[in-house]
Short mmCIF file of C-alpha atoms in Angstrom, two decimals:
data_model
loop_
_atom_site.label_atom_id
_atom_site.label_comp_id
_atom_site.label_asym_id
_atom_site.label_seq_id
_atom_site.Cartn_x
_atom_site.Cartn_y
_atom_site.Cartn_z
CA MET N 268 -33.05 60.98 42.71
CA ASN N 269 -32.32 63.99 44.89
CA PHE N 270 -28.91 64.81 46.29
CA ILE N 271 -29.61 63.31 49.74
CA ASN N 272 -30.55 59.94 48.25
CA LEU N 273 -27.53 60.02 45.96
CA PHE N 274 -25.29 60.82 48.94
CA LYS N 275 -26.77 57.92 50.97
CA VAL N 276 -26.26 55.48 48.10
CA ALA N 277 -22.69 56.68 47.58
CA MET N 278 -21.83 56.36 51.29
CA THR N 279 -23.36 52.87 51.38
CA ALA N 280 -21.21 51.84 48.40
CA ILE N 281 -18.06 53.24 50.08
CA ALA N 282 -18.88 51.54 53.41
CA SER N 283 -19.52 48.18 51.75
CA ASN N 284 -15.95 48.23 50.39
CA ALA N 285 -14.32 50.01 53.33
CA PHE N 286 -10.83 48.50 53.03
CA ARG N 287 -10.63 49.13 49.29
CA SER N 288 -11.87 52.68 49.82
CA PHE N 289 -9.17 53.23 52.47
CA LEU N 290 -6.49 52.01 50.08
CA SER N 291 -7.85 54.47 47.52
CA MET N 292 -7.57 57.24 50.10
CA LEU N 293 -4.04 56.29 51.15
CA GLY N 294 -2.35 58.15 48.33
CA ILE N 295 -4.41 61.28 49.11
CA ILE N 296 -3.62 60.96 52.84
CA ILE N 297 0.14 60.69 52.26
CA GLY N 298 0.16 63.40 49.59
CA VAL N 299 -1.79 65.97 51.63
CA ALA N 300 0.23 65.22 54.77
CA ALA N 301 3.51 65.59 52.86
CA VAL N 302 2.42 68.90 51.31
CA ILE N 303 1.30 70.32 54.69
CA ILE N 304 4.48 69.21 56.47
CA MET N 305 6.71 70.65 53.72
CA MET N 306 4.83 73.95 53.76
CA ALA N 307 4.95 74.04 57.57
CA ILE N 308 8.71 73.46 57.62
CA GLY N 309 9.24 76.09 54.91
CA GLN N 310 7.08 78.66 56.70
CA GLY N 311 8.63 77.86 60.06
CA SER N 312 12.17 78.14 58.71
CA LYS N 313 11.37 81.47 57.09
CA GLU N 314 9.90 82.86 60.31
CA SER N 315 12.87 81.54 62.28
CA ILE N 316 15.33 83.29 59.97
CA ARG N 317 13.31 86.51 60.08
CA GLY N 318 13.33 86.29 63.87
CA GLU N 319 17.11 85.84 63.98
CA ILE N 320 17.63 88.81 61.68
CA ALA N 321 15.19 90.89 63.71
CA LYS N 322 17.23 90.16 66.85
CA MET N 323 20.23 91.76 65.14
CA GLY N 324 18.15 94.79 64.17
CA THR N 325 16.00 95.07 61.05
CA ASN N 326 17.07 98.66 60.38
CA ILE N 327 20.84 97.96 60.29
CA ILE N 328 22.73 99.30 57.28
CA THR N 329 26.25 98.11 56.48
CA ILE N 330 28.75 100.01 54.34
CA ARG N 331 31.62 98.01 52.83
CA PRO N 332 34.43 98.87 50.43
CA GLY N 333 33.49 98.36 46.79
CA ALA N 334 35.45 96.65 44.05
CA GLU N 335 37.72 98.80 41.93
CA ARG N 336 39.43 98.44 38.53
CA ARG N 337 43.12 99.17 38.23
CA GLY N 338 44.88 98.58 34.96
CA GLY N 339 41.87 96.61 33.67
CA VAL N 340 41.94 94.29 36.70
CA ARG N 341 38.95 94.21 39.06
CA LEU N 342 40.31 94.08 42.61
CA ASP N 343 38.77 92.20 45.52
CA PRO N 344 36.58 94.53 47.66
CA SER N 345 38.19 93.17 50.83
CA SER N 346 41.53 94.61 49.73
CA MET N 347 40.10 98.09 49.23
CA GLN N 348 40.86 100.87 51.70
CA THR N 349 38.15 103.31 50.70
CA LEU N 350 36.42 103.78 54.08
CA LYS N 351 38.34 106.40 56.05
CA MET N 352 37.91 108.44 59.21
CA GLU N 353 36.71 111.36 57.04
CA ASP N 354 33.77 109.24 55.87
CA TYR N 355 32.77 108.40 59.44
CA GLU N 356 32.95 112.04 60.49
CA SER N 357 31.04 113.16 57.41
CA ILE N 358 28.23 110.69 58.17
CA LEU N 359 28.03 111.87 61.78
CA LYS N 360 27.86 115.50 60.63
CA ASN N 361 25.28 115.14 57.82
CA LYS N 362 23.01 112.26 58.84
CA LYS N 363 19.25 112.81 59.07
CA TYR N 364 17.73 109.37 58.62
CA VAL N 365 20.47 107.58 60.58
CA THR N 366 20.52 107.36 64.38
CA TYR N 367 23.67 105.41 65.28
CA VAL N 368 26.98 104.96 63.45
CA SER N 369 29.87 102.66 64.31
CA PRO N 370 33.03 102.15 62.25
CA GLU N 371 34.25 98.58 62.47
CA VAL N 372 37.76 97.12 62.36
CA THR N 373 38.30 93.41 63.02
CA ALA N 374 41.16 91.07 63.80
CA SER N 375 41.15 87.31 64.36
CA GLY N 376 43.54 85.24 66.43
CA GLN N 377 44.18 83.46 69.72
CA CYS N 378 43.08 85.02 72.97
CA ILE N 379 44.96 83.89 76.10
CA TYR N 380 44.38 84.03 79.83
CA GLY N 381 46.74 82.05 82.01
CA ALA N 382 46.90 78.49 80.69
CA ASN N 383 43.64 78.84 78.73
CA ASN N 384 43.30 80.04 75.16
CA THR N 385 40.64 80.19 72.47
CA SER N 386 40.32 81.34 68.86
CA THR N 387 38.12 84.40 68.48
CA THR N 388 37.55 87.69 66.66
CA ILE N 389 38.07 91.10 68.19
CA TYR N 390 35.82 93.91 66.98
CA GLY N 391 36.88 97.54 67.10
CA GLU N 392 33.71 99.61 67.48
CA SER N 393 32.35 102.96 68.65
CA LEU N 394 30.00 103.70 71.55
CA ASP N 395 26.98 103.15 69.27
CA TYR N 396 27.76 99.46 68.72
CA LEU N 397 25.43 98.07 71.39
CA SER N 398 22.55 100.29 70.29
CA ILE N 399 22.94 99.24 66.66
CA ARG N 400 23.13 95.51 67.47
CA LEU N 401 20.36 95.66 70.10
CA TRP N 402 22.82 94.23 72.62
CA SER N 403 23.30 94.90 76.31
CA LEU N 404 25.79 94.22 79.08
CA ASP N 405 25.31 91.44 81.58
CA ASP N 406 27.98 92.79 83.90
CA GLY N 407 30.47 95.65 84.11
CA ASP N 408 30.65 98.73 81.87
CA PHE N 409 31.22 99.62 78.22
CA PHE N 410 34.26 101.64 77.17
CA THR N 411 34.01 105.45 77.02
CA GLU N 412 34.68 108.21 74.50
CA GLU N 413 37.90 108.90 76.38
CA ASP N 414 38.97 105.26 75.84
CA ILE N 415 38.37 105.73 72.10
CA LYS N 416 40.45 108.89 71.96
CA LYS N 417 43.34 107.21 73.79
CA GLY N 418 43.07 103.86 72.00
CA ALA N 419 42.80 102.29 75.45
CA LYS N 420 43.50 98.59 75.89
CA VAL N 421 40.13 97.76 77.43
CA CYS N 422 37.44 95.40 76.18
CA VAL N 423 34.09 93.75 76.82
CA VAL N 424 33.79 90.02 76.16
CA GLY N 425 31.07 87.58 75.14
CA ALA N 426 29.81 84.68 77.24
CA THR N 427 31.85 82.14 75.26
CA ILE N 428 35.08 83.96 76.11
CA VAL N 429 34.12 83.91 79.79
CA LYS N 430 33.48 80.18 79.59
CA GLU N 431 36.61 79.25 77.63
CA LEU N 432 39.14 81.51 79.36
CA PHE N 433 37.75 82.00 82.85
CA ASN N 434 35.76 78.76 83.32
CA GLY N 435 32.65 80.84 83.97
CA SER N 436 34.13 82.93 86.79
CA ASN N 437 33.86 86.74 86.88
CA PRO N 438 36.43 88.22 84.42
CA ILE N 439 35.91 91.91 85.32
CA GLY N 440 39.23 93.62 86.03
CA LYS N 441 41.35 90.75 84.70
CA ASN N 442 43.78 91.04 81.77
CA ILE N 443 43.69 88.86 78.67
CA ARG N 444 46.20 88.80 75.82
CA PHE N 445 45.35 89.04 72.13
CA LYS N 446 48.32 88.89 69.76
CA SER N 447 50.62 89.53 72.74
CA ILE N 448 48.78 92.77 73.62
CA PRO N 449 47.10 92.88 77.05
CA PHE N 450 43.46 93.99 77.31
CA LYS N 451 41.65 94.72 80.56
CA VAL N 452 38.16 93.21 80.72
CA ILE N 453 35.70 95.87 81.87
CA GLY N 454 32.38 94.27 80.87
CA VAL N 455 30.57 91.09 79.83
CA LEU N 456 27.99 91.03 77.03
CA ARG N 457 24.61 89.40 77.58
CA SER N 458 24.53 85.97 75.93
CA LYS N 459 22.87 85.69 72.50
CA GLY N 460 23.73 82.07 71.70
CA GLU N 461 24.00 80.66 68.18
CA ASN N 462 22.09 82.11 65.25
CA SER N 463 20.28 80.13 62.53
CA TRP N 464 23.53 79.66 60.63
CA GLY N 465 25.26 78.02 63.57
CA MET N 466 27.47 81.03 64.32
CA ASP N 467 28.35 81.54 67.99
CA GLN N 468 27.43 85.18 68.59
CA ASP N 469 29.04 85.12 72.06
CA ASN N 470 32.55 84.31 70.82
CA VAL N 471 33.50 88.00 70.51
CA ILE N 472 35.64 90.67 72.07
CA VAL N 473 34.64 94.32 71.60
CA THR N 474 37.14 97.14 72.08
CA PRO N 475 37.50 100.76 70.84
CA TYR N 476 38.03 100.91 67.07
CA THR N 477 41.09 103.11 67.55
CA THR N 478 42.71 100.36 69.62
CA VAL N 479 42.38 97.77 66.86
CA MET N 480 43.45 100.22 64.17
CA LYS N 481 46.57 101.46 65.98
CA ARG N 482 47.70 98.64 68.24
CA LEU N 483 46.65 95.47 66.37
CA ASN N 484 46.32 96.13 62.64
CA ALA N 485 48.33 99.31 62.19
CA GLN N 486 45.86 100.57 59.59
CA THR N 487 44.15 103.87 58.84
CA TYR N 488 40.97 102.58 57.22
CA PHE N 489 37.82 100.76 58.35
CA ASN N 490 36.68 97.28 57.26
CA THR N 491 33.05 98.38 57.43
CA ILE N 492 30.84 101.16 58.80
CA THR N 493 27.61 100.03 60.43
CA CYS N 494 24.63 102.34 60.78
CA SER N 495 21.11 102.17 62.10
CA ALA N 496 18.20 103.88 60.33
CA ILE N 497 15.64 105.75 62.43
CA THR N 498 13.01 103.10 61.58
CA GLU N 499 12.86 100.09 59.28
CA GLU N 500 10.52 102.04 56.98
CA MET N 501 13.16 104.77 56.57
CA THR N 502 15.92 102.34 55.60
CA ASP N 503 15.73 103.23 51.89
CA ASN N 504 15.90 106.94 52.69
CA ALA N 505 18.90 106.31 54.94
CA ILE N 506 20.66 104.30 52.19
CA ASN N 507 20.12 107.11 49.66
CA GLU N 508 21.38 109.64 52.21
CA LEU N 509 24.51 107.59 52.98
CA THR N 510 25.18 107.12 49.27
CA ASP N 511 25.09 110.88 48.67
CA ILE N 512 27.33 111.57 51.68
CA LEU N 513 29.95 109.02 50.67
CA ARG N 514 29.96 109.99 46.97
CA GLU N 515 30.60 113.57 48.01
CA SER N 516 33.23 112.52 50.55
CA HIS N 517 35.02 110.40 47.92
CA ASN N 518 34.67 113.06 45.20
CA ILE N 519 32.92 110.64 42.87
CA LYS N 520 31.66 112.34 39.72
CA ASP N 521 28.13 111.93 38.35
CA GLY N 522 27.83 108.69 36.37
CA ALA N 523 30.96 107.18 37.93
CA GLU N 524 30.77 103.85 39.81
CA ASP N 525 30.69 103.88 43.61
CA ASP N 526 33.79 102.60 45.40
CA PHE N 527 31.63 101.33 48.27
CA ARG N 528 28.67 99.00 48.76
CA ILE N 529 25.67 99.61 51.01
CA SER N 530 23.37 96.81 52.13
CA SER N 531 20.65 96.48 54.74
CA GLN N 532 19.21 93.75 56.96
CA ALA N 533 15.88 94.26 55.19
CA GLU N 534 17.52 93.24 51.90
CA MET N 535 19.00 90.18 53.58
CA MET N 536 15.61 89.32 55.04
CA ASP N 537 13.93 89.63 51.63
CA THR N 538 16.63 87.51 50.00
CA MET N 539 16.37 84.78 52.63
CA SER N 540 12.56 84.83 52.43
CA THR N 541 12.68 84.49 48.64
CA THR N 542 15.16 81.64 48.89
CA MET N 543 13.04 79.80 51.47
CA ASP N 544 9.90 80.35 49.37
CA THR N 545 11.65 78.83 46.34
CA ILE N 546 12.81 75.82 48.35
CA THR N 547 9.32 75.39 49.82
CA VAL N 548 7.71 75.48 46.36
CA ILE N 549 10.14 72.83 45.10
CA LEU N 550 9.39 70.58 48.08
CA VAL N 551 5.63 71.10 47.76
CA VAL N 552 5.67 70.34 44.03
CA ALA N 553 7.62 67.15 44.69
CA ALA N 554 5.13 66.13 47.39
CA ALA N 555 2.17 67.11 45.19
CA PHE N 556 3.11 64.48 42.61
CA SER N 557 1.86 61.87 45.08
CA LEU N 558 -1.56 63.56 44.84
CA LEU N 559 -1.50 63.05 41.08
CA VAL N 560 -0.68 59.38 41.57
CA ALA N 561 -3.43 59.17 44.20
CA GLY N 562 -5.93 60.69 41.75
CA ILE N 563 -5.04 58.07 39.15
CA GLY N 564 -5.54 55.41 41.84
CA ILE N 565 -9.01 56.75 42.63
CA MET N 566 -9.95 56.75 38.95
CA ASN N 567 -8.74 53.16 38.62
CA ILE N 568 -10.76 52.02 41.66
CA MET N 569 -13.87 53.83 40.40
CA LEU N 570 -13.54 52.16 36.98
CA VAL N 571 -13.33 48.79 38.72
CA SER N 572 -16.37 49.74 40.77
CA VAL N 573 -18.33 50.62 37.62
CA THR N 574 -17.46 47.26 36.13
CA GLU N 575 -18.43 45.37 39.30
CA ARG N 576 -21.74 47.23 39.62
CA THR N 577 -22.78 47.17 35.99
CA LYS N 578 -25.88 45.07 36.73
CA GLU N 579 -26.81 47.39 39.61
CA ILE N 580 -26.53 50.37 37.27
CA GLY N 581 -28.77 48.63 34.75
CA LEU N 582 -31.40 47.91 37.40
CA ARG N 583 -31.38 51.54 38.60
CA MET N 584 -31.80 52.79 35.03
CA SER N 585 -34.61 50.33 34.38
CA VAL N 586 -36.63 51.71 37.31
CA GLY N 587 -36.24 55.31 36.22
CA ALA N 588 -32.76 56.51 37.20
CA ARG N 589 -31.40 58.94 34.63
CA GLY N 590 -27.87 59.00 33.29
CA ILE N 591 -27.19 62.20 35.26
CA ASP N 592 -28.25 60.42 38.47
CA ILE N 593 -25.82 57.55 37.85
CA SER N 594 -23.07 60.03 36.93
CA ASN N 595 -23.66 62.11 40.08
CA GLN N 596 -23.65 59.00 42.26
CA PHE N 597 -20.17 57.97 41.12
CA LEU N 598 -18.91 61.56 41.26
CA ILE N 599 -20.10 61.85 44.87
CA GLU N 600 -18.33 58.58 45.72
CA SER N 601 -15.11 59.83 44.16
CA ILE N 602 -15.32 63.21 45.88
CA MET N 603 -16.11 61.65 49.28
CA ILE N 604 -13.12 59.28 48.99
CA SER N 605 -10.90 62.20 48.06
CA LEU N 606 -12.18 64.59 50.75
CA THR N 607 -12.05 61.94 53.48
CA GLY N 608 -8.48 61.16 52.46
CA GLY N 609 -7.73 64.88 52.51
CA LEU N 610 -9.16 65.27 56.04
CA LEU N 611 -7.10 62.34 57.30
CA GLY N 612 -4.07 63.77 55.50
CA ILE N 613 -4.52 67.12 57.28
CA ILE N 614 -4.65 65.33 60.63
CA LEU N 615 -1.52 63.33 59.73
CA GLY N 616 0.19 66.53 58.56
CA TRP N 617 -0.64 68.22 61.87
CA LEU N 618 0.80 65.26 63.78
CA GLY N 619 3.89 65.39 61.56
CA THR N 620 4.29 69.09 62.36
CA LEU N 621 4.16 68.30 66.08
CA ALA N 622 6.86 65.68 65.50
CA CYS N 623 8.99 68.33 63.76
CA HIS N 624 8.65 70.56 66.82
CA ALA N 625 9.63 67.62 69.04
CA VAL N 626 12.94 67.17 67.19
CA GLY N 627 13.67 70.91 67.11
CA LEU N 628 12.62 71.76 63.53
CA PRO N 629 10.75 75.07 63.16
CA ALA N 630 7.36 74.34 61.59
CA ILE N 631 4.26 76.53 61.27
CA ILE N 632 1.17 75.35 59.36
CA PRO N 633 -0.20 78.20 57.22
CA LEU N 634 -3.99 78.28 57.64
CA TRP N 635 -4.50 78.78 53.92
CA SER N 636 -2.70 75.47 53.21
CA ILE N 637 -5.62 73.60 54.83
CA PHE N 638 -8.16 75.31 52.55
CA VAL N 639 -5.95 74.68 49.54
CA SER N 640 -5.73 71.00 50.52
CA PHE N 641 -9.53 70.70 50.60
CA ALA N 642 -9.81 72.49 47.25
CA VAL N 643 -7.19 70.22 45.65
CA CYS N 644 -8.91 67.11 47.03
CA THR N 645 -12.24 68.28 45.59
CA ILE N 646 -10.64 68.92 42.20
CA ILE N 647 -9.02 65.47 42.29
CA GLY N 648 -12.32 63.87 43.20
CA VAL N 649 -14.17 65.61 40.37
CA GLY N 650 -11.34 65.40 37.82
CA PHE N 651 -10.47 61.75 38.27
CA GLY N 652 -14.03 60.66 39.04
CA TYR N 653 -15.52 62.23 35.91
CA PHE N 654 -14.43 59.55 33.44
CA PRO N 655 -15.72 56.59 35.50
CA ALA N 656 -18.95 58.53 36.19
CA LYS N 657 -19.41 59.27 32.50
CA LYS N 658 -18.75 55.63 31.62
CA ALA N 659 -21.35 54.50 34.16
CA ALA N 660 -23.92 57.00 32.86
CA SER N 661 -23.43 55.91 29.25
CA LEU N 662 -24.18 52.22 29.86
CA ASP N 663 -27.12 50.72 28.02
CA PRO N 664 -29.59 49.56 30.71
CA ILE N 665 -30.56 46.34 28.86
CA GLU N 666 -26.92 45.36 28.24
CA ALA N 667 -26.04 46.33 31.79
CA ILE N 668 -28.74 44.01 33.25
CA ARG N 669 -27.47 41.14 31.11
CA TYR N 670 -23.84 41.77 32.20
CA GLU N 671 -22.23 38.86 34.04
#
């Protein structure tokens, strides 16, 4: 028998037991759909996180104080005071791969205007802050270099501050109080909304770093220094450059441990991508177990089919069908059940992805996952159909004809 005849016989056998064939496919359908949906959610979440990080600037580099040992005790990096004005000035003087630099000093507390108040964080920054964070003003102006020199009590506020304190009205020129110190609002930041971690990016107040250092915290050091590399590709060069500048500024000898830490958005992006890939693999493996169960179900149905059609097999052999023909017939049936189930599973997975979008979950179906699904279904069809096919091919035609 040629392949076309074998295919026709196989399809006739499947159609004659349509409901049973559908039940055999059901495990494949659910398994493939689950795998595609899990991969789509994983890929979509990863792209969503990458997009959020990209909005903040993929070439951002952050310098933080490093941990230090004193008397055998390793101190918390947040208590270190290793980032000084000299470091900031040294970076500005010697940078080649860095475009913008902003020292950062923060303070948290209640902000008050009239009878309204809200809890927020005030950020002391330089003029480069907006360029580093890819941010812009929606109204008003940013503070000036003169404001930084004087430690002026001026600020720009986020959209959440405008909503909470001013009920959405124009705040330009009005005075707010933060820790009993008045600040004149001179600008409003363009709204960014919440990021992927649920953080409200608009609940901020930005003021000159000298103002926070002198008037709020009474400190002479920075919490962090934020920089921006010329391009994302030059981030590593910028990190090496900043490391050399700070080691020289801090008089750190060769072989000694740094008293600062430098990290980049690219590192964060890679870490988050790796984490999401790991989670996706775990979910896909869990969903793939249903494919294994489905394969066992197909093998069971095919064994039942061999038993039911024993006399038919004997008759085919008696009129000249070879063992390989019988084996191929059952293999084709198994593969067709598996592939049809896989196709229906892909359609169900696509519908499930649309449902994810409808409820606000980021989901993107990788094109390669569809090809992998077809390949896996083919392997299942061949792998779990081989034993029933071999059993059918090994039947003795005389005994098969006599079978009741």
